[in-house]
Short mmCIF file of C-alpha atoms in Angstrom, two decimals:
data_model
loop_
_atom_site.label_atom_id
_atom_site.label_comp_id
_atom_site.label_asym_id
_atom_site.label_seq_id
_atom_site.Cartn_x
_atom_site.Cartn_y
_atom_site.Cartn_z
CA UNK A 242 0.63 10.40 18.98
CA UNK A 243 -0.62 6.89 20.20
CA UNK A 244 -3.58 8.62 21.11
CA UNK A 245 -4.04 10.64 17.97
CA UNK A 246 -3.05 7.23 16.27
CA UNK A 247 -5.67 5.46 18.37
CA UNK A 248 -8.59 8.01 16.88
CA UNK A 249 -8.06 8.14 13.32
CA UNK A 250 -8.60 4.17 13.96
CA UNK A 251 -11.41 4.52 15.50
CA UNK A 252 -12.99 6.88 12.88
CA UNK A 253 -11.63 4.90 10.08
CA UNK A 254 -13.77 2.17 11.61
CA UNK A 255 -17.15 4.23 12.34
CA UNK A 256 -17.09 5.30 9.41
CA UNK A 257 -17.07 1.25 7.72
CA UNK A 258 -19.25 0.74 9.74
CA UNK A 259 -20.89 3.50 9.16
CA UNK A 260 -21.40 2.30 5.19
CA UNK A 261 -21.57 -1.16 5.16
CA UNK A 262 -24.99 -1.01 7.57
CA UNK A 263 -26.06 1.33 4.73
CA UNK A 264 -25.28 -1.37 2.35
CA UNK A 265 -29.12 -3.15 0.72
CA UNK A 266 -29.62 -6.73 1.00
CA UNK A 267 -25.83 -6.68 2.60
CA UNK A 268 -27.06 -5.82 5.88
CA UNK A 269 -24.18 -6.72 8.51
CA UNK A 270 -25.33 -8.40 11.29
CA UNK A 271 -24.24 -8.21 14.47
CA UNK A 272 -22.82 -11.76 14.40
CA UNK A 273 -21.40 -10.80 10.66
CA UNK A 274 -19.86 -7.49 12.66
CA UNK A 275 -18.31 -9.10 15.07
CA UNK A 276 -16.75 -11.64 13.66
CA UNK A 277 -15.50 -9.50 11.08
CA UNK A 278 -13.07 -6.63 13.92
CA UNK A 279 -12.53 -9.46 15.83
CA UNK A 280 -10.93 -10.87 12.94
CA UNK A 281 -9.44 -7.58 11.76
CA UNK A 282 -8.25 -7.45 15.70
CA UNK A 283 -6.65 -10.44 16.01
CA UNK A 284 -4.63 -10.74 12.73
CA UNK A 285 -3.64 -7.15 13.77
CA UNK A 286 -2.50 -8.77 17.00
CA UNK A 287 -0.91 -11.46 16.36
CA UNK A 288 1.41 -9.74 14.03
CA UNK A 289 3.13 -8.52 17.37
CA UNK A 290 3.82 -12.47 18.20
CA UNK A 291 7.25 -12.93 16.93
CA UNK A 292 7.91 -15.85 14.77
CA UNK A 293 11.84 -17.69 14.94
CA UNK A 294 12.68 -14.21 16.58
CA UNK A 295 11.02 -11.77 14.25
CA UNK A 296 7.21 -10.40 14.02
CA UNK A 297 5.04 -12.13 10.99
CA UNK A 298 2.81 -9.61 8.34
CA UNK A 299 1.95 -12.67 6.38
CA UNK A 300 -1.25 -13.58 8.92
CA UNK A 301 -3.79 -12.07 6.45
CA UNK A 302 -2.28 -14.82 3.79
CA UNK A 303 -3.21 -17.42 5.79
CA UNK A 304 -6.91 -16.07 6.63
CA UNK A 305 -7.56 -14.70 3.72
CA UNK A 306 -8.22 -18.19 2.07
CA UNK A 307 -10.67 -19.45 4.33
CA UNK A 308 -11.96 -15.47 5.35
CA UNK A 309 -14.90 -15.64 2.42
CA UNK A 310 -16.08 -19.41 3.98
CA UNK A 311 -16.08 -18.51 7.59
CA UNK A 312 -18.40 -15.76 6.13
CA UNK A 313 -20.96 -18.02 3.88
CA UNK A 314 -20.54 -20.83 6.97
CA UNK A 315 -21.89 -17.22 9.03
CA UNK A 316 -24.72 -16.28 6.46
CA UNK A 317 -25.91 -19.55 5.83
CA UNK A 318 -26.75 -19.63 9.85
CA UNK A 319 -28.53 -17.02 9.67
CA UNK A 320 -30.83 -17.54 6.39
CA UNK A 321 -30.59 -21.36 6.97
CA UNK A 322 -34.84 -20.61 7.65
CA UNK A 323 -34.75 -20.01 4.16
CA UNK A 324 -31.96 -21.24 2.54
CA UNK A 325 -33.64 -24.91 3.20
CA UNK A 326 -36.77 -25.03 3.56
CA UNK A 327 -39.50 -26.99 1.19
CA UNK A 328 -39.61 -24.42 -2.16
CA UNK A 329 -41.67 -24.23 -5.37
CA UNK A 330 -41.40 -22.96 -8.54
CA UNK A 331 -39.47 -19.61 -8.24
CA UNK A 332 -38.38 -19.49 -4.67
CA UNK A 333 -36.96 -23.20 -5.17
CA UNK A 334 -34.87 -20.97 -8.52
CA UNK A 335 -33.09 -19.25 -5.66
CA UNK A 336 -32.45 -21.62 -3.27
CA UNK A 337 -31.16 -24.05 -6.18
CA UNK A 338 -28.50 -20.80 -7.23
CA UNK A 339 -27.67 -19.93 -3.59
CA UNK A 340 -26.90 -23.51 -2.66
CA UNK A 341 -24.95 -23.33 -5.90
CA UNK A 342 -22.91 -20.16 -4.84
CA UNK A 343 -21.60 -21.27 -1.22
CA UNK A 344 -19.97 -24.63 -2.54
CA UNK A 345 -18.12 -22.86 -5.19
CA UNK A 346 -17.02 -20.16 -3.06
CA UNK A 347 -16.26 -23.36 -0.02
CA UNK A 348 -14.23 -25.36 -3.02
CA UNK A 349 -12.47 -21.95 -3.45
CA UNK A 350 -11.81 -21.14 -0.37
CA UNK A 351 -11.07 -24.55 0.96
CA UNK A 352 -8.86 -25.55 -2.53
CA UNK A 353 -6.83 -22.99 -2.10
CA UNK A 354 -5.90 -22.98 1.52
CA UNK A 355 -4.79 -26.69 0.21
CA UNK A 356 -2.29 -24.68 -2.49
CA UNK A 357 -1.84 -23.13 1.00
CA UNK A 358 -1.18 -25.88 3.60
CA UNK A 359 1.00 -27.94 0.96
CA UNK A 360 3.68 -24.66 0.21
CA UNK A 361 4.14 -24.06 3.74
CA UNK A 362 2.22 -21.13 4.25
CA UNK A 363 0.97 -22.18 7.84
CA UNK A 364 4.39 -23.34 8.73
CA UNK A 365 5.65 -21.35 12.19
CA UNK A 366 7.67 -18.50 10.97
CA UNK A 367 6.76 -18.93 6.58
CA UNK A 368 5.70 -15.26 5.73
CA UNK A 369 5.55 -14.02 1.34
CA UNK A 370 9.12 -13.37 0.33
CA UNK A 371 8.01 -9.49 -1.02
CA UNK A 372 7.21 -8.46 2.74
CA UNK A 373 11.13 -8.59 3.05
CA UNK A 374 10.67 -5.95 0.11
CA UNK A 375 7.72 -3.92 1.11
CA UNK A 376 9.30 -3.42 4.41
CA UNK A 377 12.63 -1.78 3.12
CA UNK A 378 10.71 0.50 0.17
CA UNK A 379 8.78 1.88 3.37
CA UNK A 380 11.50 2.32 5.44
CA UNK A 381 13.32 4.00 2.57
CA UNK A 382 11.09 6.46 2.54
CA UNK A 383 9.99 7.49 6.48
CA UNK A 384 12.23 9.65 8.67
CA UNK A 385 14.56 8.15 10.91
CA UNK A 386 12.78 8.80 14.01
CA UNK A 387 11.95 5.86 15.88
CA UNK A 388 8.68 6.43 17.83
CA UNK A 389 7.53 8.06 14.25
CA UNK A 390 8.23 4.94 11.97
CA UNK A 391 6.38 2.84 15.00
CA UNK A 392 4.01 5.08 14.96
CA UNK A 393 3.48 5.30 10.66
CA UNK A 394 4.19 1.47 10.09
CA UNK A 395 1.73 -0.08 12.77
CA UNK A 396 -1.38 2.47 11.17
CA UNK A 397 -0.68 0.64 8.21
CA UNK A 398 -0.62 -3.06 9.42
CA UNK A 399 -3.71 -2.01 10.50
CA UNK A 400 -5.05 -0.57 8.22
CA UNK A 401 -4.50 -1.73 5.35
CA UNK A 402 -2.64 -5.14 5.93
CA UNK A 403 -5.56 -5.99 8.65
CA UNK A 404 -8.54 -3.59 7.78
CA UNK A 405 -8.34 -3.32 4.07
CA UNK A 406 -8.07 -6.75 2.73
CA UNK A 407 -10.21 -8.34 4.87
CA UNK A 408 -12.62 -5.29 4.33
CA UNK A 409 -12.26 -6.36 0.53
CA UNK A 410 -12.62 -10.37 1.42
CA UNK A 411 -15.89 -9.45 2.72
CA UNK A 412 -17.23 -7.47 -0.33
CA UNK A 413 -16.16 -9.35 -2.88
CA UNK A 414 -18.46 -12.16 -0.72
CA UNK A 415 -21.37 -9.40 -0.26
CA UNK A 416 -22.87 -10.34 -4.04
CA UNK A 417 -23.31 -14.13 -2.47
CA UNK A 418 -24.89 -12.92 0.28
CA UNK A 419 -27.64 -11.18 -1.41
CA UNK A 420 -28.20 -14.66 -3.41
CA UNK A 421 -28.14 -16.27 0.29
CA UNK A 422 -30.69 -14.36 0.97
CA UNK A 423 -33.17 -14.28 -1.66
CA UNK A 424 -35.19 -17.08 -1.46
CA UNK A 425 -36.70 -15.31 1.77
CA UNK A 426 -37.82 -12.88 -0.91
CA UNK A 427 -39.18 -14.19 -3.39
CA UNK A 428 -41.35 -16.28 -1.06
CA UNK A 429 -42.39 -13.50 0.69
CA UNK A 430 -43.24 -12.58 -2.85
CA UNK A 431 -41.47 -9.70 -3.55
CA UNK A 432 -38.89 -11.21 -6.02
CA UNK A 433 -38.77 -12.24 -9.62
CA UNK A 434 -41.77 -14.82 -9.49
CA UNK A 435 -40.74 -15.03 -13.24
CA UNK A 436 -37.26 -17.21 -12.79
CA UNK A 437 -38.39 -20.46 -11.84
CA UNK A 438 -35.63 -21.89 -13.28
CA UNK A 439 -32.06 -21.13 -14.72
CA UNK A 440 -31.72 -18.97 -17.46
CA UNK A 441 -29.03 -20.09 -19.96
CA UNK A 442 -26.99 -16.99 -19.08
CA UNK A 443 -26.51 -17.87 -15.07
CA UNK A 444 -25.80 -21.75 -16.17
CA UNK A 445 -23.24 -21.30 -18.99
CA UNK A 446 -21.59 -18.63 -15.51
CA UNK A 447 -21.74 -21.15 -12.98
CA UNK A 448 -19.85 -23.18 -15.67
CA UNK A 449 -17.12 -20.44 -16.06
CA UNK A 450 -16.59 -20.50 -12.15
CA UNK A 451 -16.40 -24.54 -12.36
CA UNK A 452 -13.75 -24.09 -15.43
CA UNK A 453 -11.91 -21.26 -13.49
CA UNK A 454 -11.19 -23.12 -10.21
CA UNK A 455 -10.15 -25.91 -12.21
CA UNK A 456 -8.02 -23.76 -14.10
CA UNK A 457 -6.55 -21.74 -11.51
CA UNK A 458 -5.76 -25.61 -9.60
CA UNK A 459 -4.02 -26.71 -12.15
CA UNK A 460 -1.26 -23.45 -12.50
CA UNK A 461 -1.23 -23.71 -8.99
CA UNK A 462 -0.05 -27.17 -9.52
CA UNK A 463 2.23 -26.70 -12.42
CA UNK A 464 4.04 -24.01 -10.51
CA UNK A 465 4.03 -26.63 -7.35
CA UNK A 466 5.16 -28.88 -9.05
CA UNK A 467 7.83 -27.19 -10.37
CA UNK A 468 9.36 -25.73 -7.20
CA UNK A 469 8.89 -29.05 -6.03
CA UNK A 470 11.35 -30.28 -9.03
CA UNK A 471 14.02 -27.56 -8.08
CA UNK A 472 14.09 -28.14 -5.42
CA UNK A 473 14.73 -31.94 -5.78
CA UNK A 474 17.38 -30.83 -8.51
CA UNK A 475 14.94 -32.27 -11.55
CA UNK A 476 14.85 -29.63 -13.16
CA UNK A 477 15.16 -29.55 -16.83
CA UNK A 478 18.47 -27.87 -19.21
CA UNK A 479 15.42 -25.49 -20.23
CA UNK A 480 14.00 -25.07 -16.39
CA UNK A 481 17.48 -24.56 -15.27
CA UNK A 482 18.80 -21.85 -17.39
CA UNK A 483 15.31 -19.88 -16.43
CA UNK A 484 14.71 -20.44 -13.04
CA UNK A 485 10.81 -20.34 -13.14
CA UNK A 486 8.20 -21.41 -13.84
CA UNK A 487 7.13 -20.68 -18.25
CA UNK A 488 5.34 -24.04 -19.43
CA UNK A 489 1.79 -25.03 -19.27
CA UNK A 490 -0.64 -22.71 -18.42
CA UNK A 491 1.89 -20.77 -17.76
CA UNK A 492 3.30 -20.47 -20.66
CA UNK A 493 0.74 -18.37 -22.40
CA UNK A 494 0.13 -16.52 -19.28
CA UNK A 495 2.33 -14.87 -16.75
CA UNK A 496 0.17 -14.96 -13.97
CA UNK A 497 -2.46 -17.61 -15.24
CA UNK A 498 -3.65 -17.92 -10.96
CA UNK A 499 -4.00 -14.79 -10.57
CA UNK A 500 -6.21 -13.94 -13.74
CA UNK A 501 -8.94 -17.04 -12.56
CA UNK A 502 -8.90 -15.57 -9.86
CA UNK A 503 -10.28 -12.09 -10.53
CA UNK A 504 -12.30 -13.61 -13.15
CA UNK A 505 -13.63 -16.13 -10.34
CA UNK A 506 -15.11 -13.06 -8.64
CA UNK A 507 -15.95 -10.69 -11.06
CA UNK A 508 -18.66 -13.77 -12.64
CA UNK A 509 -19.47 -14.43 -8.77
CA UNK A 510 -20.74 -10.86 -9.19
CA UNK A 511 -22.69 -11.09 -12.25
CA UNK A 512 -24.16 -13.93 -11.38
CA UNK A 513 -25.37 -13.28 -8.41
CA UNK A 514 -26.93 -10.19 -9.62
CA UNK A 515 -28.40 -11.80 -12.81
CA UNK A 516 -29.94 -14.48 -10.17
CA UNK A 517 -31.65 -11.85 -7.72
CA UNK A 518 -32.44 -9.22 -11.02
CA UNK A 519 -30.63 -6.64 -9.49
CA UNK A 520 -29.26 -4.05 -11.84
CA UNK A 521 -25.47 -3.32 -12.06
CA UNK A 522 -26.38 -0.16 -13.52
CA UNK A 523 -28.00 1.45 -11.36
CA UNK A 524 -26.20 3.86 -9.08
CA UNK A 525 -27.33 1.95 -5.20
CA UNK A 526 -26.59 -1.40 -6.62
CA UNK A 527 -22.01 0.04 -7.48
CA UNK A 528 -21.48 -1.70 -3.81
CA UNK A 529 -21.76 -4.72 -5.53
CA UNK A 530 -19.04 -4.36 -8.33
CA UNK A 531 -16.57 -2.62 -5.02
CA UNK A 532 -14.44 -5.96 -3.88
CA UNK A 533 -13.55 -7.13 -8.24
CA UNK A 534 -12.67 -3.82 -9.04
CA UNK A 535 -10.91 -3.73 -5.49
CA UNK A 536 -9.40 -7.33 -6.05
CA UNK A 537 -7.96 -6.54 -9.45
CA UNK A 538 -6.13 -3.12 -8.19
CA UNK A 539 -4.57 -4.84 -5.71
CA UNK A 540 -3.20 -8.05 -7.54
CA UNK A 541 -2.05 -5.52 -10.19
CA UNK A 542 -0.20 -3.73 -7.43
CA UNK A 543 0.51 -7.09 -6.49
CA UNK A 544 2.07 -8.40 -9.65
CA UNK A 545 3.92 -5.27 -10.15
CA UNK A 546 6.09 -5.79 -7.14
CA UNK A 547 6.48 -9.52 -7.97
CA UNK A 548 7.38 -9.25 -11.41
CA UNK A 549 10.40 -6.37 -10.47
CA UNK A 550 11.64 -8.78 -7.64
CA UNK A 551 11.22 -11.80 -10.63
CA UNK A 552 13.64 -8.98 -13.37
CA UNK A 553 16.23 -8.26 -10.59
CA UNK A 554 16.24 -12.25 -9.78
CA UNK A 555 16.20 -14.07 -13.32
CA UNK A 556 18.10 -12.57 -16.31
CA UNK A 557 15.93 -14.22 -18.58
CA UNK A 558 12.47 -12.83 -17.13
CA UNK A 559 12.73 -9.61 -19.03
CA UNK A 560 12.42 -12.16 -22.44
CA UNK A 561 10.45 -13.59 -20.83
CA UNK A 562 7.82 -10.30 -20.60
CA UNK A 563 8.53 -9.59 -24.10
CA UNK A 564 7.10 -12.76 -25.33
CA UNK A 565 3.86 -13.47 -22.81
CA UNK A 566 1.14 -12.05 -22.04
CA UNK A 567 1.29 -10.84 -18.86
CA UNK A 568 -2.33 -12.00 -17.54
CA UNK A 569 -5.12 -12.83 -20.62
CA UNK A 570 -3.92 -15.88 -21.77
CA UNK A 571 -2.26 -15.43 -25.45
CA UNK A 572 -0.21 -16.88 -28.16
CA UNK A 573 3.90 -16.49 -27.11
CA UNK A 574 5.11 -14.11 -29.81
CA UNK A 575 8.40 -15.85 -31.09
CA UNK A 576 12.50 -13.92 -31.43
CA UNK A 577 12.16 -12.29 -34.14
CA UNK A 578 8.28 -11.03 -33.49
CA UNK A 579 9.96 -9.36 -30.08
CA UNK A 580 12.79 -7.99 -32.53
CA UNK A 581 10.47 -6.18 -34.75
CA UNK A 582 8.29 -5.19 -32.14
CA UNK A 583 11.91 -3.89 -30.42
CA UNK A 584 12.90 -1.95 -33.11
CA UNK A 585 9.11 -0.08 -34.15
CA UNK A 586 9.88 1.75 -30.18
CA UNK A 587 13.06 3.42 -31.42
#
């Protein structure tokens, strides 16, 4: 059985490598492939290292903020000749757009890493609280045979926990790679030579990405401050009764940080495509949308799990769900509106 599992994993790895190497503009260099597969193997193997007496499956969570930044650094090194050369006209504009993209992604990663550090996510033994529920759910559907349970769990561990999530991080960063290669394309005279300056749409998208980074930071700061007050028993009466943050940005959206995260990478994809003149409607370029779409799907499932835990833990969370938009910020419903909506469904 172990041999069968290893053969399956080898086939999956070969398939992903074949697909990756076929992507136009996003050809993975040997160093990038080594970085990707080395990180996948390392995150998987580190789950076998016991922390405080048990295995820890939050290794990828610690890599999440840093992996796109490391990829960007690798791609900057590969594109340094065209990215930092003296260009004029369209090549210079493409150069500036690429640098802006790299800076925004780097800020995203470092800010998220800082937030994870202060929350204690990098402490020895620290693990996302949702893993307890994931393990329990998987254990309920697995047969009692210990060998089968081990094989299925390890397959899930390397394919989804390590492989899929790191592949997702690679995919959301692929548009940036395309953008970083573009100054060299324009300098060789094969790009859009007419685009010698920023368009209003490109400036707006860059500003929107910066705004999303700020809003995500504000949402995380509000959550952090709430948790600090909770630990210090300094909550207001309303906060103590609820038990969860529901003020500030969280008054208008139940997951403002998740919304900003999803929107940032989606906007980055559009920005990179627009800056390089890439048609996202073309079938040949549909792979550029894979990262943002898969990210939205993964985070939607994550939000579902988070809210199911919160409903069971906090009695007032159901009322919060009825009054507050899930993602898109919106004016909270009043009690009367909630009651009227409930009557309308009867």
